[in-house]
Amino acid sequence: MDNDFRQISVLPQLAKVLESIQLKLNKGDLKIKDNQHAFTHGRATVSALASITQNWFNKTENSRDGRMGIHALFIDFCKAFDLVDHGLLLRKLVKMNVSKSFWLWARSFLEGRSQQVKLQGALSPIRPCPSGVPQGSVISPTLFNVHVDDLEDCIPNYVDINTHIYADD
């Protein structure tokens, strides 16, 4: 599509090395629910589909209580990385009880970014990035997962839910 431009951050290799170190040092504090399949080691679209279709089979064909109906809702997180709210993400990191040094690093990583677009040789003005995590970075997929990890928490308890979060950004 001609009008589907994705912003990709051009990041120095040293920055990616530092992100990898931060991720390894703090991975234990960044606890993501098991329903996450996006940007998670050993998981992808196939694992999400296998998990959810097994659940559907169990409800429709393999149930002691008889066959049950299945309702499915699929949400496409269009431009998902671009819409991560920095303040909300930082509050979620506090709730995860990450170390103060990692939280300060994450805040520094997110805030104060700017962007500029070059199209057919013309440069746009430099504009701030008040939201989003940079595509092309090492730690952004994990930060995105932290951001969406509590989506199912707003669903009432009486609704039997089996969520599988997968975003193909």
PDB file of C-alpha atoms in Angstrom:
ATOM      1  CA  MET A   1       0.000   0.000   0.000  1.00  0.00           C
ATOM      2  CA  ASP A   2       1.451   3.380  -0.951  1.00  0.00           C
ATOM      3  CA  ASN A   3       0.114   5.173   2.126  1.00  0.00           C
ATOM      4  CA  ASP A   4       1.207   2.524   4.648  1.00  0.00           C
ATOM      5  CA  PHE A   5       4.504   3.924   5.882  1.00  0.00           C
ATOM      6  CA  ARG A   6       5.941   2.404   9.039  1.00  0.00           C
ATOM      7  CA  GLN A   7       8.283   4.389  11.152  1.00  0.00           C
ATOM      8  CA  ILE A   8      11.418   2.419  11.844  1.00  0.00           C
ATOM      9  CA  SER A   9      13.909   3.889  14.253  1.00  0.00           C
ATOM     10  CA  VAL A  10      17.474   3.939  13.075  1.00  0.00           C
ATOM     11  CA  LEU A  11      19.331   2.947  16.214  1.00  0.00           C
ATOM     12  CA  PRO A  12      23.078   2.584  16.706  1.00  0.00           C
ATOM     13  CA  GLN A  13      24.345  -0.966  17.274  1.00  0.00           C
ATOM     14  CA  LEU A  14      25.780   0.038  20.656  1.00  0.00           C
ATOM     15  CA  ALA A  15      22.288   1.112  21.761  1.00  0.00           C
ATOM     16  CA  LYS A  16      20.938  -2.321  20.801  1.00  0.00           C
ATOM     17  CA  VAL A  17      23.693  -3.995  22.820  1.00  0.00           C
ATOM     18  CA  LEU A  18      22.796  -1.872  25.856  1.00  0.00           C
ATOM     19  CA  GLU A  19      19.095  -2.711  25.389  1.00  0.00           C
ATOM     20  CA  SER A  20      19.968  -6.422  25.294  1.00  0.00           C
ATOM     21  CA  ILE A  21      21.911  -6.083  28.542  1.00  0.00           C
ATOM     22  CA  GLN A  22      19.023  -4.228  30.226  1.00  0.00           C
ATOM     23  CA  LEU A  23      16.595  -6.878  29.026  1.00  0.00           C
ATOM     24  CA  LYS A  24      18.734  -9.740  30.359  1.00  0.00           C
ATOM     25  CA  LEU A  25      19.306  -8.009  33.705  1.00  0.00           C
ATOM     26  CA  ASN A  26      15.607  -7.230  34.217  1.00  0.00           C
ATOM     27  CA  LYS A  27      13.833 -10.116  32.441  1.00  0.00           C
ATOM     28  CA  GLY A  28      12.873 -11.678  35.781  1.00  0.00           C
ATOM     29  CA  ASP A  29      10.916  -8.581  36.812  1.00  0.00           C
ATOM     30  CA  LEU A  30       9.079  -8.304  33.491  1.00  0.00           C
ATOM     31  CA  LYS A  31       6.559 -11.070  34.115  1.00  0.00           C
ATOM     32  CA  ILE A  32       4.169 -11.526  31.204  1.00  0.00           C
ATOM     33  CA  LYS A  33       1.053 -13.738  31.352  1.00  0.00           C
ATOM     34  CA  ASP A  34       1.077 -17.105  29.595  1.00  0.00           C
ATOM     35  CA  ASN A  35      -1.522 -15.926  27.071  1.00  0.00           C
ATOM     36  CA  GLN A  36       1.098 -13.754  25.364  1.00  0.00           C
ATOM     37  CA  HIS A  37       2.305 -15.174  22.069  1.00  0.00           C
ATOM     38  CA  ALA A  38       3.547 -11.981  20.427  1.00  0.00           C
ATOM     39  CA  PHE A  39       7.241 -11.229  20.700  1.00  0.00           C
ATOM     40  CA  THR A  40       7.716 -14.060  23.191  1.00  0.00           C
ATOM     41  CA  HIS A  41      10.549 -16.583  22.887  1.00  0.00           C
ATOM     42  CA  GLY A  42       9.317 -19.879  21.449  1.00  0.00           C
ATOM     43  CA  ARG A  43       5.854 -18.563  20.614  1.00  0.00           C
ATOM     44  CA  ALA A  44       4.225 -17.069  17.536  1.00  0.00           C
ATOM     45  CA  THR A  45       1.055 -17.244  15.475  1.00  0.00           C
ATOM     46  CA  VAL A  46       1.225 -21.047  15.292  1.00  0.00           C
ATOM     47  CA  SER A  47       1.408 -21.488  19.078  1.00  0.00           C
ATOM     48  CA  ALA A  48      -1.468 -19.047  19.572  1.00  0.00           C
ATOM     49  CA  LEU A  49      -3.628 -20.894  17.020  1.00  0.00           C
ATOM     50  CA  ALA A  50      -2.760 -24.334  18.424  1.00  0.00           C
ATOM     51  CA  SER A  51      -3.615 -23.226  21.945  1.00  0.00           C
ATOM     52  CA  ILE A  52      -6.905 -21.547  21.108  1.00  0.00           C
ATOM     53  CA  THR A  53      -8.150 -24.247  18.732  1.00  0.00           C
ATOM     54  CA  GLN A  54      -7.467 -26.901  21.379  1.00  0.00           C
ATOM     55  CA  ASN A  55      -9.583 -24.869  23.802  1.00  0.00           C
ATOM     56  CA  TRP A  56     -12.367 -24.610  21.218  1.00  0.00           C
ATOM     57  CA  PHE A  57     -12.244 -28.365  20.594  1.00  0.00           C
ATOM     58  CA  ASN A  58     -12.471 -29.051  24.325  1.00  0.00           C
ATOM     59  CA  LYS A  59     -15.554 -26.818  24.634  1.00  0.00           C
ATOM     60  CA  THR A  60     -17.360 -28.080  21.539  1.00  0.00           C
ATOM     61  CA  GLU A  61     -16.437 -31.752  21.154  1.00  0.00           C
ATOM     62  CA  ASN A  62     -14.683 -32.961  24.266  1.00  0.00           C
ATOM     63  CA  SER A  63     -16.901 -31.622  27.057  1.00  0.00           C
ATOM     64  CA  ARG A  64     -18.643 -33.727  29.723  1.00  0.00           C
ATOM     65  CA  ASP A  65     -21.433 -31.151  29.835  1.00  0.00           C
ATOM     66  CA  GLY A  66     -22.279 -31.438  26.162  1.00  0.00           C
ATOM     67  CA  ARG A  67     -21.388 -29.208  23.319  1.00  0.00           C
ATOM     68  CA  MET A  68     -20.990 -25.541  24.031  1.00  0.00           C
ATOM     69  CA  GLY A  69     -21.032 -22.626  21.636  1.00  0.00           C
ATOM     70  CA  ILE A  70     -17.947 -20.581  20.952  1.00  0.00           C
ATOM     71  CA  HIS A  71     -17.848 -16.858  20.344  1.00  0.00           C
ATOM     72  CA  ALA A  72     -14.574 -15.416  19.113  1.00  0.00           C
ATOM     73  CA  LEU A  73     -13.388 -11.856  18.986  1.00  0.00           C
ATOM     74  CA  PHE A  74     -10.219 -10.951  17.151  1.00  0.00           C
ATOM     75  CA  ILE A  75      -8.653  -7.522  17.540  1.00  0.00           C
ATOM     76  CA  ASP A  76      -6.061  -6.193  15.132  1.00  0.00           C
ATOM     77  CA  PHE A  77      -3.658  -3.860  16.890  1.00  0.00           C
ATOM     78  CA  CYS A  78      -3.012  -1.647  13.881  1.00  0.00           C
ATOM     79  CA  LYS A  79       0.119   0.429  14.373  1.00  0.00           C
ATOM     80  CA  ALA A  80       0.390  -1.100  17.842  1.00  0.00           C
ATOM     81  CA  PHE A  81       3.947   0.001  18.589  1.00  0.00           C
ATOM     82  CA  ASP A  82       3.079   3.604  17.694  1.00  0.00           C
ATOM     83  CA  LEU A  83       0.219   3.826  20.198  1.00  0.00           C
ATOM     84  CA  VAL A  84       1.916   2.744  23.439  1.00  0.00           C
ATOM     85  CA  ASP A  85       1.184   5.430  26.036  1.00  0.00           C
ATOM     86  CA  HIS A  86       4.472   6.246  27.815  1.00  0.00           C
ATOM     87  CA  GLY A  87       2.868   7.276  31.114  1.00  0.00           C
ATOM     88  CA  LEU A  88       0.669   4.188  31.249  1.00  0.00           C
ATOM     89  CA  LEU A  89       3.582   1.889  30.395  1.00  0.00           C
ATOM     90  CA  LEU A  90       5.759   3.465  33.096  1.00  0.00           C
ATOM     91  CA  ARG A  91       2.956   3.016  35.671  1.00  0.00           C
ATOM     92  CA  LYS A  92       2.651  -0.645  34.676  1.00  0.00           C
ATOM     93  CA  LEU A  93       6.396  -1.089  35.167  1.00  0.00           C
ATOM     94  CA  VAL A  94       6.013   0.367  38.669  1.00  0.00           C
ATOM     95  CA  LYS A  95       3.217  -2.161  39.380  1.00  0.00           C
ATOM     96  CA  MET A  96       5.561  -4.935  38.221  1.00  0.00           C
ATOM     97  CA  ASN A  97       7.973  -3.714  40.863  1.00  0.00           C
ATOM     98  CA  VAL A  98      10.920  -3.313  38.494  1.00  0.00           C
ATOM     99  CA  SER A  99      14.077  -1.810  39.946  1.00  0.00           C
ATOM    100  CA  LYS A 100      14.259   1.960  40.167  1.00  0.00           C
ATOM    101  CA  SER A 101      17.332   2.021  37.927  1.00  0.00           C
ATOM    102  CA  PHE A 102      15.523   0.031  35.195  1.00  0.00           C
ATOM    103  CA  TRP A 103      12.430   2.231  35.510  1.00  0.00           C
ATOM    104  CA  LEU A 104      14.579   5.368  35.110  1.00  0.00           C
ATOM    105  CA  TRP A 105      16.335   3.794  32.135  1.00  0.00           C
ATOM    106  CA  ALA A 106      12.981   2.889  30.537  1.00  0.00           C
ATOM    107  CA  ARG A 107      11.689   6.427  31.074  1.00  0.00           C
ATOM    108  CA  SER A 108      14.814   7.844  29.459  1.00  0.00           C
ATOM    109  CA  PHE A 109      14.451   5.345  26.590  1.00  0.00           C
ATOM    110  CA  LEU A 110      10.840   6.397  25.913  1.00  0.00           C
ATOM    111  CA  GLU A 111      10.735  10.121  26.559  1.00  0.00           C
ATOM    112  CA  GLY A 112      12.289  12.912  24.545  1.00  0.00           C
ATOM    113  CA  ARG A 113      12.237  11.085  21.234  1.00  0.00           C
ATOM    114  CA  SER A 114      11.594  12.934  18.000  1.00  0.00           C
ATOM    115  CA  GLN A 115      10.962  11.868  14.438  1.00  0.00           C
ATOM    116  CA  GLN A 116      11.506  13.134  10.937  1.00  0.00           C
ATOM    117  CA  VAL A 117      10.394  11.635   7.644  1.00  0.00           C
ATOM    118  CA  LYS A 118      12.298  11.675   4.382  1.00  0.00           C
ATOM    119  CA  LEU A 119      10.131  11.022   1.346  1.00  0.00           C
ATOM    120  CA  GLN A 120      11.336  11.440  -2.225  1.00  0.00           C
ATOM    121  CA  GLY A 121      14.264  13.542  -1.022  1.00  0.00           C
ATOM    122  CA  ALA A 122      12.134  15.961   1.011  1.00  0.00           C
ATOM    123  CA  LEU A 123      12.506  16.153   4.803  1.00  0.00           C
ATOM    124  CA  SER A 124       9.600  16.842   7.102  1.00  0.00           C
ATOM    125  CA  PRO A 125       9.987  19.056  10.164  1.00  0.00           C
ATOM    126  CA  ILE A 126      11.231  17.303  13.304  1.00  0.00           C
ATOM    127  CA  ARG A 127       8.316  16.432  15.576  1.00  0.00           C
ATOM    128  CA  PRO A 128       8.201  14.913  19.074  1.00  0.00           C
ATOM    129  CA  CYS A 129       7.038  11.302  19.633  1.00  0.00           C
ATOM    130  CA  PRO A 130       4.685  11.588  22.619  1.00  0.00           C
ATOM    131  CA  SER A 131       3.756   7.894  22.427  1.00  0.00           C
ATOM    132  CA  GLY A 132       4.998   4.639  21.006  1.00  0.00           C
ATOM    133  CA  VAL A 133       8.012   2.395  21.363  1.00  0.00           C
ATOM    134  CA  PRO A 134      10.665   2.474  18.650  1.00  0.00           C
ATOM    135  CA  GLN A 135      10.381  -0.250  16.027  1.00  0.00           C
ATOM    136  CA  GLY A 136      13.707  -1.836  15.329  1.00  0.00           C
ATOM    137  CA  SER A 137      14.866  -1.804  18.938  1.00  0.00           C
ATOM    138  CA  VAL A 138      15.632  -4.872  21.031  1.00  0.00           C
ATOM    139  CA  ILE A 139      13.493  -4.035  24.069  1.00  0.00           C
ATOM    140  CA  SER A 140      10.421  -2.492  22.399  1.00  0.00           C
ATOM    141  CA  PRO A 141       8.615  -5.834  21.829  1.00  0.00           C
ATOM    142  CA  THR A 142       8.908  -6.632  25.551  1.00  0.00           C
ATOM    143  CA  LEU A 143       7.703  -3.157  26.512  1.00  0.00           C
ATOM    144  CA  PHE A 144       4.751  -3.591  24.148  1.00  0.00           C
ATOM    145  CA  ASN A 145       3.899  -6.904  25.827  1.00  0.00           C
ATOM    146  CA  VAL A 146       3.983  -5.206  29.232  1.00  0.00           C
ATOM    147  CA  HIS A 147       1.641  -2.542  27.844  1.00  0.00           C
ATOM    148  CA  VAL A 148      -1.013  -5.018  26.625  1.00  0.00           C
ATOM    149  CA  ASP A 149      -0.561  -7.680  29.318  1.00  0.00           C
ATOM    150  CA  ASP A 150      -3.578  -6.589  31.371  1.00  0.00           C
ATOM    151  CA  LEU A 151      -6.093  -6.255  28.516  1.00  0.00           C
ATOM    152  CA  GLU A 152      -8.217  -9.150  29.729  1.00  0.00           C
ATOM    153  CA  ASP A 153      -8.428  -7.724  33.261  1.00  0.00           C
ATOM    154  CA  CYS A 154     -11.254  -5.386  32.215  1.00  0.00           C
ATOM    155  CA  ILE A 155     -13.496  -8.290  31.158  1.00  0.00           C
ATOM    156  CA  PRO A 156     -16.123  -9.257  33.776  1.00  0.00           C
ATOM    157  CA  ASN A 157     -15.466 -12.445  35.767  1.00  0.00           C
ATOM    158  CA  TYR A 158     -18.715 -14.092  34.641  1.00  0.00           C
ATOM    159  CA  VAL A 159     -17.473 -14.203  31.046  1.00  0.00           C
ATOM    160  CA  ASP A 160     -15.476 -17.388  30.418  1.00  0.00           C
ATOM    161  CA  ILE A 161     -12.496 -16.095  28.539  1.00  0.00           C
ATOM    162  CA  ASN A 162      -9.491 -17.647  26.939  1.00  0.00           C
ATOM    163  CA  THR A 163      -7.296 -14.931  25.490  1.00  0.00           C
ATOM    164  CA  HIS A 164      -4.284 -15.268  23.291  1.00  0.00           C
ATOM    165  CA  ILE A 165      -2.510 -12.063  22.467  1.00  0.00           C
ATOM    166  CA  TYR A 166      -0.598 -11.948  19.220  1.00  0.00           C
ATOM    167  CA  ALA A 167       0.278  -8.739  17.411  1.00  0.00           C
ATOM    168  CA  ASP A 168       1.913  -8.683  14.020  1.00  0.00           C
ATOM    169  CA  ASP A 169       3.134  -5.109  13.844  1.00  0.00           C
TER     170      ASP A 169
END
